[in-house]
Every structure is written in structure tokens, then in C-alpha cells.
Amino acid sequence: MTFKDFDAEEKLFLRRVIVAFGVVVVCFGILIFNLYNLQIRQHHYYTTRSNENDIKMLPVAPTRGIIYDRNGIPLVRNVTWYDIAVTPYKIADMDALLKQLTPIVDLSPDDIADFRHALKSSSRYRPVVLKNALTDVEIARFAVNQFHFNGVTINSYQDRQYPYGAELAHVLGYVSKINDNDLKALDQKGLTENYAADHNIGKQGIERYYENDLHGKTGYQEVEVDNHGRIVRLLKDVPPIAGKNIHLTLDLHLQEYIESLLAGQRAAVLVEDPHDGSVLAMVSMPSYDPNPFVKGISYQDYGKLLHDKNLPLINRVTQGLYPPASTVKPYMAMSALLSGIITPQTTFFGAPTWTLPGTQRHYRDWKKNRTRYAGCH
């Protein structure tokens, strides 16, 4: 007959419980460590990977409408350029990157300063333009070294070009970079999303007045990207809608002819069709070349225009204030005739000076000591 050793069995059971408890504690410890490692220590890494493995919406800029004169002559052009852009979250050392790219795409101190300023107001997950209007040589140099630069891309875009330069600057105006004030205005109008793929917006003249028509509607591509940011496949493509073309009543040949007559002078000429009031020519001299404003005019060049004593930035047709002189006389005479105040035979004595009734203000004839009789006949 055998007897159980209860003490031994109890000790064995306790050892098993302790071992099992220890295993559970170790497992929980490993689990907690992994959770800590994933959620805290490697939070940024996995957040980045999660963002990279995503569906992205890529905006596609619309083609800006063309402006024509009354005879169908295009007054502006859309020209294709290339820029280089950086996606900040993919760059470990931004200073080192800029140093490496400087000799490849000929970065200037102004390029780098503008880029750093743009970084402050942009999402780190959206590409930020580093330099516009790359040359063929710069594009070729980057293409050879592109495998060194993850997160740096070259993209095509369209810019405005004004082939007639200063001749039409005060009529057409120009487009230029979207600034903070433009962004605020677009946000208030609920149009920010429609400019997601654009660099420029109309600033003056026809370009500004008809901005909503000329701009068009931004399209987009819905794409799937892998954890390296590479496009895996295109899921949806909504093409942009091109801006509307604008046809002016202005006659380019007449505009150029008047420009040639006023060369070297400070003057303004407005020619209208007397039948319908349509503008055939609008010339303000001197003028300026709008093309430098498109890519961003330098402070030095803008300062020269701003401080030019001839005031080329002023549109003398719309901003100048000039006395009407004798051009007002037929209108006043016609009003007086229609009102019965005078007759076609009424005459007036024109003394060298005229005093406004009730005042001591004397108005002199432009020709000294002239006296004459004037009437409607």
C-alpha cells in the first residue's frame, strides 16, 4: 500500500504556479516593451510609414486662358518650365541636402532664403518648390544624380509670357507668385483648393480683373503610393478644366502705332469706338516690362521702377488726374442749348481772366492778355 506525499505534491504545484506566473509576467513584460517601443520610441518612424502607405490626391493645374485682341492675335503665351521641389518629411538633414544641390541646380542665396521661408508655412508632407525655371543643363545634371536625392523631384508647370512686353503692360497687367494676402483672399472666397497646383495669380489689369475666368478649374489624380512614396497605381483621374479665353476690343496694330508716336514722352491716350464705347487702344507712357514680375522681380529691379521719376508703374489712363481743358466746352454748350439757357446766336466776351461768382478766385486764360468773343456758331 502506497501513501501520497502531500507535502511534495503541494511544493510541486507551487513551483508550477510560480513558473507559470513567471512566464505570464515575462510575456506581459515583452508585450509592454514592444508596445512602448512601437508607440513611443518608434512612433515617428511608423507614423511616417503609415503616411507613405496611403492614397494620395495629386492636384493638376489647369491651362490658363489666352487673351486675344479684336483681330484674334494672341497677346500672351503659356510656356512650359520645370521646377525642383523638396518633400520635407523625407529629408533627414535639410542643410546637407541644400549644400549638395547648390552646385547641381545653381542655387542662389535668394533661392535658399525663399525656400526656407516657404517651409515655415507649408506642411512637411507637401512638396515645397526650391527653384523655378530650371535650365536644360540643370535638369540634366540633376537627372544624373537623382538616385542620391530621395524626396526631391522635378516637376513641369506653365508660366505666363508677355511677348509684347511694355507695349501692353498697363492693359494686360501680369500674373505673379501667390503671396500671403492672396491666400487670405482665396480662403475667404473658398477658392484655396482650386489653387493647390498653382504658383501664380493675376495681379494687375486684365489678368487680375478676369482671374476667375482665365484660371480654370484644378483637376486631381487619386494615386496609391508605397512606403517609399512611389506611385503604385492610378486609381482615379479627374482632368483639369482649362481657363476661358478672353477676346478684347483692343486693336494691337493701333496700340503699337500710338506707342511709336509717344515714345520717350510722358503721356496717355485712350481711343474708343464712338458707336459703342469699346476701347480700341489704351496707351500709358512710359511703361514697364511685366515679364520679370512673373517669376518674381528682384528687390533691386523693383526699387528702380518704384523710384523712377517718370513713374512707369502708374497707369496714366486710369490713375492720372488731368484738367479737361477745352474738351469740356462742347458738352457744356450742348447742355445750355438743350436747357434753353442760350441760343445758337448767343455770344460771350472772353476777358483775360474770369472770376468765380461769390469768390475772389481768378482763372487766367492760358494765353496771356487775350480777349475774344465766343459763341456756339
Short mmCIF file of C-alpha atoms in Angstrom, two decimals, residues 55-351:
data_model
loop_
_atom_site.label_atom_id
_atom_site.label_comp_id
_atom_site.label_asym_id
_atom_site.label_seq_id
_atom_site.Cartn_x
_atom_site.Cartn_y
_atom_site.Cartn_z
CA ILE A 55 -3.98 57.04 -51.00
CA LYS A 56 -2.87 60.49 -52.11
CA MET A 57 -4.58 63.24 -54.08
CA LEU A 58 -2.24 64.97 -56.52
CA PRO A 59 -3.58 68.31 -57.82
CA VAL A 60 -3.20 69.01 -61.54
CA ALA A 61 -3.03 72.67 -62.63
CA PRO A 62 -5.36 73.86 -65.40
CA THR A 63 -4.10 75.66 -68.51
CA ARG A 64 -4.62 79.41 -68.18
CA GLY A 65 -6.83 81.05 -70.80
CA ILE A 66 -5.30 83.11 -73.61
CA ILE A 67 -6.01 86.83 -74.15
CA TYR A 68 -6.62 87.94 -77.76
CA ASP A 69 -7.04 91.32 -79.45
CA ARG A 70 -10.08 92.13 -81.64
CA ASN A 71 -8.42 90.50 -84.68
CA GLY A 72 -7.65 87.22 -82.92
CA ILE A 73 -3.96 87.97 -82.31
CA PRO A 74 -2.77 86.28 -79.07
CA LEU A 75 -1.35 88.85 -76.66
CA VAL A 76 0.06 86.34 -74.14
CA ARG A 77 1.63 82.87 -74.19
CA ASN A 78 1.72 79.88 -71.85
CA VAL A 79 5.26 78.48 -71.65
CA THR A 80 6.26 75.16 -70.04
CA TRP A 81 9.01 75.34 -67.40
CA TYR A 82 10.44 72.94 -64.81
CA ASP A 83 10.96 73.40 -61.08
CA ILE A 84 12.69 71.35 -58.40
CA ALA A 85 10.72 70.58 -55.23
CA VAL A 86 11.53 69.01 -51.85
CA THR A 87 9.18 66.96 -49.65
CA PRO A 88 10.42 67.91 -46.12
CA TYR A 89 9.44 64.78 -44.17
CA LYS A 90 11.63 62.62 -46.41
CA ILE A 91 14.75 64.68 -45.68
CA ALA A 92 16.87 63.83 -42.62
CA ASP A 93 19.33 66.74 -42.96
CA MET A 94 17.94 69.72 -44.88
CA ASP A 95 21.15 71.80 -44.62
CA ALA A 96 23.22 68.98 -46.08
CA LEU A 97 20.69 68.50 -48.88
CA LEU A 98 20.78 72.18 -49.86
CA LYS A 99 24.57 72.13 -49.82
CA GLN A 100 24.64 69.10 -52.14
CA LEU A 101 22.04 70.55 -54.54
CA THR A 102 23.62 74.01 -54.82
CA PRO A 103 26.24 73.13 -57.49
CA ILE A 104 23.84 70.80 -59.32
CA VAL A 105 20.98 73.26 -59.93
CA ASP A 106 22.91 76.50 -59.26
CA LEU A 107 21.02 77.56 -56.14
CA SER A 108 21.44 81.23 -55.22
CA PRO A 109 21.23 82.66 -51.66
CA ASP A 110 17.83 84.13 -52.61
CA ASP A 111 16.58 80.70 -53.75
CA ILE A 112 17.56 79.16 -50.41
CA ALA A 113 16.13 82.06 -48.38
CA ASP A 114 12.79 81.91 -50.22
CA PHE A 115 12.68 78.13 -49.78
CA ARG A 116 13.29 78.33 -46.02
CA HIS A 117 10.56 80.97 -45.73
CA ALA A 118 8.13 78.74 -47.64
CA LEU A 119 8.98 75.78 -45.38
CA LYS A 120 7.66 77.64 -42.34
CA SER A 121 4.16 77.99 -43.77
CA SER A 122 3.90 74.64 -45.56
CA SER A 123 3.01 71.11 -44.47
CA ARG A 124 6.05 68.85 -44.15
CA TYR A 125 4.20 66.24 -46.19
CA ARG A 126 3.69 68.51 -49.21
CA PRO A 127 6.42 69.30 -51.77
CA VAL A 128 7.92 72.79 -51.45
CA VAL A 129 9.41 74.44 -54.53
CA LEU A 130 13.14 75.08 -54.18
CA LYS A 131 13.81 76.72 -57.54
CA ASN A 132 11.75 77.64 -60.58
CA ALA A 133 12.63 77.82 -64.29
CA LEU A 134 15.42 75.25 -64.37
CA THR A 135 17.67 75.29 -67.42
CA ASP A 136 18.23 72.23 -69.61
CA VAL A 137 21.73 71.89 -68.16
CA GLU A 138 20.44 71.96 -64.56
CA ILE A 139 17.78 69.36 -65.37
CA ALA A 140 20.38 67.09 -66.98
CA ARG A 141 22.78 67.39 -64.02
CA PHE A 142 20.03 66.50 -61.56
CA ALA A 143 18.81 63.57 -63.68
CA VAL A 144 22.28 62.00 -63.50
CA ASN A 145 22.38 62.37 -59.69
CA GLN A 146 18.70 61.85 -58.90
CA PHE A 147 19.21 58.47 -57.18
CA HIS A 148 21.10 60.32 -54.40
CA PHE A 149 18.13 62.52 -53.54
CA ASN A 150 15.10 60.74 -52.12
CA GLY A 151 12.31 63.26 -51.60
CA VAL A 152 13.49 65.64 -54.34
CA THR A 153 11.57 65.81 -57.62
CA ILE A 154 11.48 67.83 -60.83
CA ASN A 155 8.02 68.88 -61.99
CA SER A 156 6.72 70.70 -65.06
CA TYR A 157 4.49 73.75 -64.85
CA GLN A 158 3.23 76.52 -67.10
CA ASP A 159 4.09 80.19 -66.77
CA ARG A 160 2.82 83.29 -68.47
CA GLN A 161 4.90 85.11 -71.06
CA TYR A 162 4.18 88.57 -72.47
CA PRO A 163 5.67 88.78 -75.99
CA TYR A 164 4.78 92.47 -76.42
CA GLY A 165 6.37 93.47 -73.11
CA ALA A 166 5.89 97.10 -72.12
CA GLU A 167 3.53 97.84 -75.03
CA LEU A 168 0.61 96.14 -73.27
CA ALA A 169 1.71 96.12 -69.62
CA HIS A 170 -0.91 98.64 -68.45
CA VAL A 171 -3.65 96.81 -70.36
CA LEU A 172 -2.89 93.17 -69.59
CA GLY A 173 -1.21 93.55 -66.21
CA TYR A 174 0.62 90.37 -65.21
CA VAL A 175 0.50 87.22 -63.09
CA SER A 176 2.90 86.68 -60.22
CA LYS A 177 3.54 84.42 -57.22
CA ILE A 178 0.67 83.85 -54.82
CA ASN A 179 1.54 85.68 -51.58
CA ASP A 180 0.06 85.63 -48.08
CA ASN A 181 -2.52 88.31 -48.90
CA ASP A 182 -3.63 86.36 -51.96
CA LEU A 183 -4.01 83.22 -49.86
CA LYS A 184 -6.17 85.06 -47.33
CA ALA A 185 -8.39 86.43 -50.09
CA LEU A 186 -8.71 82.99 -51.71
CA ASP A 187 -9.53 81.43 -48.35
CA GLN A 188 -12.28 83.98 -47.70
CA LYS A 189 -13.80 83.18 -51.09
CA GLY A 190 -13.43 79.42 -50.56
CA LEU A 191 -11.10 79.10 -53.57
CA THR A 192 -7.90 77.91 -51.87
CA GLU A 193 -8.35 74.31 -53.05
CA ASN A 194 -8.66 75.48 -56.66
CA TYR A 195 -5.12 76.91 -56.46
CA ALA A 196 -3.46 73.83 -54.92
CA ALA A 197 -1.38 73.22 -58.06
CA ASP A 198 -0.68 76.85 -58.99
CA HIS A 199 2.26 79.19 -58.42
CA ASN A 200 0.70 82.38 -59.81
CA ILE A 201 -2.40 84.55 -59.78
CA GLY A 202 -3.44 87.66 -61.75
CA LYS A 203 -2.13 90.84 -60.13
CA GLN A 204 -2.97 93.75 -62.44
CA GLY A 205 -5.02 94.68 -65.50
CA ILE A 206 -6.98 92.12 -67.49
CA GLU A 207 -5.11 89.26 -65.78
CA ARG A 208 -6.50 90.33 -62.42
CA TYR A 209 -9.96 91.52 -63.45
CA TYR A 210 -10.77 88.27 -65.30
CA GLU A 211 -8.84 85.96 -62.96
CA ASN A 212 -11.85 83.74 -62.25
CA ASP A 213 -12.42 83.17 -65.97
CA LEU A 214 -8.78 82.83 -67.02
CA HIS A 215 -7.70 80.48 -64.23
CA GLY A 216 -9.87 77.43 -64.91
CA LYS A 217 -10.55 74.55 -62.52
CA THR A 218 -7.85 72.39 -60.92
CA GLY A 219 -8.04 68.64 -61.56
CA TYR A 220 -6.56 65.82 -59.50
CA GLN A 221 -5.17 62.31 -59.63
CA GLU A 222 -6.01 59.82 -56.89
CA VAL A 223 -2.99 57.50 -56.60
CA GLU A 224 -1.81 54.66 -54.40
CA VAL A 225 1.77 55.01 -53.14
CA ASP A 226 4.11 52.54 -51.46
CA ASN A 227 6.12 53.12 -48.27
CA HIS A 228 8.83 54.86 -50.32
CA GLY A 229 6.39 57.37 -51.75
CA ARG A 230 6.43 55.81 -55.20
CA ILE A 231 3.19 55.74 -57.16
CA VAL A 232 1.97 52.16 -57.40
CA ARG A 233 -1.14 52.74 -59.48
CA LEU A 234 -3.56 55.40 -60.63
CA LEU A 235 -6.97 54.98 -59.01
CA LYS A 236 -8.84 57.97 -60.40
CA ASP A 237 -8.08 60.76 -62.84
CA VAL A 238 -10.14 63.97 -62.91
CA PRO A 239 -8.63 66.20 -65.63
CA PRO A 240 -8.42 69.96 -65.05
CA ILE A 241 -10.71 72.34 -66.91
CA ALA A 242 -8.79 74.95 -68.90
CA GLY A 243 -9.46 78.64 -68.29
CA LYS A 244 -11.63 80.62 -70.67
CA ASN A 245 -10.07 82.69 -73.44
CA ILE A 246 -10.67 86.45 -73.34
CA HIS A 247 -11.24 88.47 -76.54
CA LEU A 248 -10.62 92.21 -76.16
CA THR A 249 -11.92 95.05 -78.34
CA LEU A 250 -8.36 96.42 -78.41
CA ASP A 251 -6.55 96.63 -81.77
CA LEU A 252 -2.91 95.59 -81.36
CA HIS A 253 -1.71 97.40 -84.50
CA LEU A 254 -3.36 100.66 -83.41
CA GLN A 255 -1.88 100.21 -79.93
CA GLU A 256 1.62 99.77 -81.38
CA TYR A 257 1.20 102.78 -83.69
CA ILE A 258 0.24 105.08 -80.81
CA GLU A 259 3.11 103.69 -78.74
CA SER A 260 5.53 104.66 -81.51
CA LEU A 261 4.15 108.23 -81.60
CA LEU A 262 4.50 108.66 -77.83
CA ALA A 263 7.97 107.11 -77.49
CA GLY A 264 10.08 108.97 -74.92
CA GLN A 265 7.17 111.05 -73.61
CA ARG A 266 5.01 111.06 -70.52
CA ALA A 267 1.51 110.80 -71.91
CA ALA A 268 -1.75 108.85 -72.01
CA VAL A 269 -4.04 108.07 -74.95
CA LEU A 270 -7.40 106.32 -74.91
CA VAL A 271 -9.13 105.55 -78.22
CA GLU A 272 -12.80 104.50 -78.14
CA ASP A 273 -15.25 103.48 -80.82
CA PRO A 274 -17.82 106.34 -80.80
CA HIS A 275 -20.62 103.93 -81.75
CA ASP A 276 -20.41 101.61 -78.74
CA GLY A 277 -17.67 102.99 -76.46
CA SER A 278 -15.45 99.93 -76.91
CA VAL A 279 -11.76 100.59 -76.24
CA LEU A 280 -9.59 100.31 -79.36
CA ALA A 281 -6.32 101.39 -77.74
CA MET A 282 -5.13 102.34 -74.28
CA VAL A 283 -1.58 103.63 -74.02
CA SER A 284 0.22 104.95 -70.94
CA MET A 285 3.80 106.15 -71.36
CA PRO A 286 6.33 105.35 -70.09
CA SER A 287 5.60 101.71 -69.33
CA TYR A 288 7.44 98.66 -67.94
CA ASP A 289 8.18 95.06 -68.90
CA PRO A 290 5.79 92.73 -66.99
CA ASN A 291 7.81 89.54 -67.66
CA PRO A 292 10.19 89.87 -64.66
CA PHE A 293 7.17 90.00 -62.32
CA VAL A 294 6.03 86.51 -63.38
CA LYS A 295 8.99 84.68 -61.85
CA GLY A 296 9.45 87.23 -59.07
CA ILE A 297 11.22 90.52 -59.72
CA SER A 298 14.28 91.27 -57.56
CA TYR A 299 14.09 93.96 -54.86
CA GLN A 300 16.75 95.94 -56.70
CA ASP A 301 14.92 95.96 -60.04
CA TYR A 302 11.58 96.72 -58.40
CA GLY A 303 13.19 99.58 -56.48
CA LYS A 304 14.41 101.10 -59.75
CA LEU A 305 10.89 101.05 -61.18
CA LEU A 306 9.37 102.38 -57.96
CA HIS A 307 11.76 105.34 -57.74
CA ASP A 308 11.88 106.17 -61.44
CA LYS A 309 10.94 109.88 -61.76
CA ASN A 310 8.88 109.07 -64.87
CA LEU A 311 6.62 106.74 -62.83
CA PRO A 312 6.35 103.82 -65.29
CA LEU A 313 4.23 101.79 -62.85
CA ILE A 314 1.46 104.40 -62.92
CA ASN A 315 -1.30 103.82 -65.47
CA ARG A 316 -1.90 107.39 -66.56
CA VAL A 317 -5.15 106.47 -68.33
CA THR A 318 -6.89 105.14 -65.21
CA GLN A 319 -4.85 106.67 -62.38
CA GLY A 320 -3.88 110.07 -63.79
CA LEU A 321 -5.98 113.17 -62.96
CA TYR A 322 -5.92 115.83 -65.68
CA PRO A 323 -7.99 119.01 -66.26
CA PRO A 324 -10.40 118.54 -69.19
CA ALA A 325 -9.43 121.91 -70.77
CA SER A 326 -11.39 122.86 -73.92
CA THR A 327 -12.72 119.34 -74.44
CA VAL A 328 -15.46 120.13 -71.91
CA LYS A 329 -16.79 123.16 -73.83
CA PRO A 330 -18.93 121.32 -76.42
CA TYR A 331 -20.67 119.33 -73.69
CA MET A 332 -21.40 122.44 -71.62
CA ALA A 333 -22.64 124.33 -74.68
CA MET A 334 -24.91 121.45 -75.69
CA SER A 335 -26.38 121.26 -72.17
CA ALA A 336 -27.03 125.01 -72.16
CA LEU A 337 -28.69 124.85 -75.60
CA LEU A 338 -30.93 121.92 -74.66
CA SER A 339 -31.91 123.68 -71.43
CA GLY A 340 -32.81 126.89 -73.26
CA ILE A 341 -30.28 128.94 -71.33
CA ILE A 342 -28.63 130.11 -74.55
CA THR A 343 -29.41 130.14 -78.26
CA PRO A 344 -27.16 129.36 -81.23
CA GLN A 345 -26.68 133.13 -81.64
CA THR A 346 -25.57 133.81 -78.06
CA THR A 347 -22.04 135.21 -77.67
CA PHE A 348 -19.81 135.74 -74.65
CA PHE A 349 -16.98 138.15 -74.11
CA GLY A 350 -13.81 136.31 -73.10
CA ALA A 351 -11.63 138.51 -70.88
#
